Amino acid sequence: MTKVQNNRAWLLILPMLVLVAFSAIIPLMTVVNYSVQDVFDANTRFFTGTEWFETMLNDSALQAALLRQFAFSMTILAIEVPLGIGIALLMPKRGWQASAVLILITLPLLIPWNVVGSIWQIFTRGDIGLMGWGIRELGYSYNITRNPVDAWATIILMDVWHWTPLIALLCYSGLRAIPEAYYQAARIDRASRWAVFRYIQLPKLTNVLVIGVLLRFMHSFMIYAEPFVLTGGGPGSSTTFLSQSLTTMAIGQQDLGPSAAFSLIYFLIILLVSWVFYTAIMNMQKDDATGGHRHDA
Amino acid sequence: MAEIMLKALAHTYVSNPQSPADYAIREMTHVWHQGGAYALLGPSGCGKSTLLNIISGLLQPSDGDVVFDSRIVNELPPEERNIAQVFQFPVIYDTMTVFDNLAFPLRNIRTPEAKVRERVAEVADILDLVPLLRRKAKNLTADEKQKVSMGRGLVRDDVSAILFDEPLTVIDPQLKWKLRRKLKEIHERFNITMIYVTHDQLEASTFAEKIAVMYEGQVVQFGTPRELFEKPAHTFVGFFIGSPGMNFLEMTVTESGLSFGKLPIPVDPRLLELAHRSGSNNVKLGIRPEFVEVHEEVGSNTLSVKVEDIQDLGTYSILSFRLNGVSLKARLGEEHAIRGEYAHVRFPEASTHLYIDECRVEVGND
Amino acid sequence: MSLILENIDHVVNGATHIEGIDLELAPGSFNVLLGRTLAGKTTLMRLMAGLEPPTRGRVLMNGEDVTGVSVRRRNVSMVYQQFINYPSLTVFDNIASPLKLARVPKAEVTRRVRETAEMLHIEHLLDRYPQELSGGQQQRTAMGRALVKDADLILFDEPLVNLDYKLREEFRQELRELFRMRNCIAVYATTEPNEALALGGHTAVLHEGRLLQYGRTEDVYHRPGNILTAEMFSEPPINVVPGLVSGAEVTFDKSVHFRLNEDLRSLPPGQYSFGVRPSHVGLAPQSADDLELQVRVDLAEISGSETFLHVSNELFHLVLHLAGVHEFAVDEPIKVYFPTHKLYAFDHNGSVVHIPPRLGSL
């Protein structure tokens, strides 16, 4: 009797399977299909095997974009994570100040990607932008369309401005979850401010931080709209990140085969890194389970 | 080493208190002697946590003083009061080993490492934590964690009092008595004042030499477990201590004596005199269920009562009966059975107590 | 309504949580599930409620097979450890919520909510919100929600653990009276033997997913079928001492001998475990055949009106349950008296082979 019902339950998830097929599997298989063929027109195509993959992996422009992408993601993580923790630690804990600060901090998160690009594009202009004008007034010839260092710094600054609040919010909620008794015990143990951070706050933040880092890594690795609007990938190709190279190839040059192959490589990289993070989280929780309280079955 | 004194202490969370009911702690003066094992016992909301926080320094009293060895410490934060505290839920430093947890308070005050090792070894030995010293504190069981947090208080030489805030809440029932024994051993070994806050009479009576029972922001009795059981000073103590609690009969005071409804209650003439003098009409007779005599047959001075319920609790039973519309209880020994619909009870005078305005009166204490 | 569990197994990810449980609960009965943490109490209640189907076996309600029928289609209510109420609804609306879901007419909702609230002594709190109530009052509200809908089966999952012991005493007394008159099956899970005794009714003792014994609460307590039941259903746990029976003599741990009491003479020679209730070991001899033991005090646990005295010597660790307050110093040497005529005897399988006669029993 129970068995019949279990089988019927499988039917119930059928719509879900169909949905997943349309939203993920079919588009993905299309890409796989393109990546192993050379398409001339609607009727002429050749099977190419792994040729596109080899071409792509050996393409120096793409290799450069990939390195640039890793450099970018690591840089913003290195800045945003400590900064986010710092902001969370400084945020007021209760009262109207807490709500006010929360709202202010959340504001950048509410702005769409391309709008962020536009805002910063205007902001950094030498003639009418407050920042661009300000820096020039200080005597530095700031120009994001000519100087790659300026362009890089500005994109990183923009990302830090846009996304640090996310880390700060996550950490803030993590900090709020620490019972007051921990702080009391630390005071009685005469722990320094640093020791409180190192031995109470940081360990309790690990879980939210892993989630934060994971989100920020995936996000930044796919960054497109902001630099596209701000610098257009220049000067030269100094701020051309992976997704932009891909778009140029697929839409600009209609190189469907290579761009399909590249999409897959791109996808696999993100999958791999995410998997590493996921395993890390899971292992951490396994440690928790052995130490946590037992519950009645 | 400290004697802790609360001098005319009161606390309110209201900015402009109007009546005694606005006070979480009503004015009290109370001394905890150096080296004693004390408990602060009361139901939730009686003010015991407020009092604990005032002693530990997390809260400043709105009136009166907290005095440690004749030094007023009202303004001192917890870290400067030389006290340690064990919380309801184990507070440990997850990422550290047991050793590092125990060493933490010493390292914070820059104790030489050799001394740290010596002290930690000593304390770990007492608490049976030696085999666990290298383990990560995160992976310990709840009782081990609680021992670690206690150990952090014991390693310091300068700790003069340890405060316990319901420390056995998360401990497996089968392990509780072992930890209770450990606490007693530690108390005997170290000359430290210990104050144990709980709502559980078993925890309090097992641990403490003297118990302060709190009710509505006041200490209504400060006495040994035996005193609380045999001579409850306040009706609340009678009710709260013992399972089931004390029976109370509301008395009518007349010229000739006391009566419960129409039933005359014999009472020492000197007590009757006190009742007359007080002029109060809140006079109660209290008797613990353990001391109510129950017979199957009519005897001298017995009252016939209707049996409402008999609860067999294994080692004894609780007989519920009705007298003048009031439900009362008596405890019956294991081999004592009441078969009929009626039982015959007697309240031996030596085991009854007289309460005027909820407080026990005694001949000679006037 | 009757509830029958037939040969129930429950396996989750390869781990057996419930094994071979047969249980028949009579209409209108109050049943206590007694067992330590992880004994399977909660799982069994979830199976009874239909929150999960069992891996094997059948659940019959009123003789009808309801295995796998969802909890929504059974008339079941449940009260949990945590005080679970709708925070944005008043006490009245909280209690009324199951009736409103069942589209009961308004006038009847009001009547039944008032009736239930009176029964639980919260009629003066009906306009309040849960966060304005004490823990006890919140749990009363949650119980009101469970009781108002006249469920066929009411499940209590350790509902009193988060309350002070005085409130627990009060609740137990009330529940005992409340269910005496109701016509539904109540199942009440607890880890505390004394709670089972105070509630009365029937008791099922669970251990590691298996049912050890089921019967009237007093019977299970006084006539345990095996050593595990005797240990589980006793607070403090029954004292167990291994002993060798040979002829008319028992030897405890090779060195303590005593003559077998007459009613134990029929035991064939061999190794047994002898159980003695903590309340039967005394500080003074109660009868001529008591065995005097020199011991040291490990700890005197005092519970206000009673004392649990832990004592030991090289051979034994015993617990005494004494009436009144007795204060002892740790390690104080004392004498205790072991009643040789009040022993339970268990064979090598743990099955009971002798139960001491009860004086004063009916």
PDB file of C-alpha atoms in Angstrom, chain A residues 62 65 68-69 155 221-234 236-253 262 266:
ATOM      1  CA  LEU A  62      41.031  34.629 -23.481  1.00  0.00           C
ATOM      2  CA  ALA A  65      40.913  37.673 -19.721  1.00  0.00           C
ATOM      3  CA  ARG A  68      42.379  39.258 -15.280  1.00  0.00           C
ATOM      4  CA  GLN A  69      39.109  37.785 -14.057  1.00  0.00           C
ATOM      5  CA  ILE A 155      36.172  49.321 -11.217  1.00  0.00           C
ATOM      6  CA  PHE A 221      33.356  36.152 -11.773  1.00  0.00           C
ATOM      7  CA  MET A 222      30.385  36.906 -13.998  1.00  0.00           C
ATOM      8  CA  ILE A 223      30.706  40.663 -13.796  1.00  0.00           C
ATOM      9  CA  TYR A 224      29.583  42.286 -17.061  1.00  0.00           C
ATOM     10  CA  ALA A 225      27.330  45.309 -17.025  1.00  0.00           C
ATOM     11  CA  GLU A 226      29.273  47.647 -14.737  1.00  0.00           C
ATOM     12  CA  PRO A 227      32.687  47.610 -16.452  1.00  0.00           C
ATOM     13  CA  PHE A 228      30.994  47.451 -19.851  1.00  0.00           C
ATOM     14  CA  VAL A 229      29.149  50.672 -19.134  1.00  0.00           C
ATOM     15  CA  LEU A 230      32.029  52.315 -17.277  1.00  0.00           C
ATOM     16  CA  THR A 231      35.093  51.533 -19.388  1.00  0.00           C
ATOM     17  CA  GLY A 232      33.835  49.392 -22.237  1.00  0.00           C
ATOM     18  CA  GLY A 233      36.625  46.966 -21.368  1.00  0.00           C
ATOM     19  CA  GLY A 234      39.370  49.468 -22.026  1.00  0.00           C
ATOM     20  CA  GLY A 236      42.873  48.531 -24.687  1.00  0.00           C
ATOM     21  CA  SER A 237      41.645  45.312 -23.194  1.00  0.00           C
ATOM     22  CA  SER A 238      42.853  46.104 -19.675  1.00  0.00           C
ATOM     23  CA  THR A 239      39.416  45.784 -18.111  1.00  0.00           C
ATOM     24  CA  THR A 240      37.931  43.235 -20.490  1.00  0.00           C
ATOM     25  CA  PHE A 241      36.674  40.430 -18.266  1.00  0.00           C
ATOM     26  CA  LEU A 242      35.603  36.971 -19.291  1.00  0.00           C
ATOM     27  CA  SER A 243      31.923  37.558 -19.873  1.00  0.00           C
ATOM     28  CA  GLN A 244      32.663  40.539 -22.026  1.00  0.00           C
ATOM     29  CA  SER A 245      35.115  38.587 -24.212  1.00  0.00           C
ATOM     30  CA  LEU A 246      32.491  35.929 -24.564  1.00  0.00           C
ATOM     31  CA  THR A 247      29.786  38.359 -25.583  1.00  0.00           C
ATOM     32  CA  THR A 248      32.035  39.990 -28.130  1.00  0.00           C
ATOM     33  CA  MET A 249      32.806  36.632 -29.626  1.00  0.00           C
ATOM     34  CA  ALA A 250      29.282  35.248 -29.657  1.00  0.00           C
ATOM     35  CA  ILE A 251      27.286  38.292 -30.634  1.00  0.00           C
ATOM     36  CA  GLY A 252      29.847  40.567 -32.236  1.00  0.00           C
ATOM     37  CA  GLN A 253      31.595  37.982 -34.383  1.00  0.00           C
ATOM     38  CA  PHE A 262      34.144  28.755 -24.111  1.00  0.00           C
ATOM     39  CA  TYR A 266      33.496  29.166 -18.112  1.00  0.00           C
TER      40      TYR A 266
END
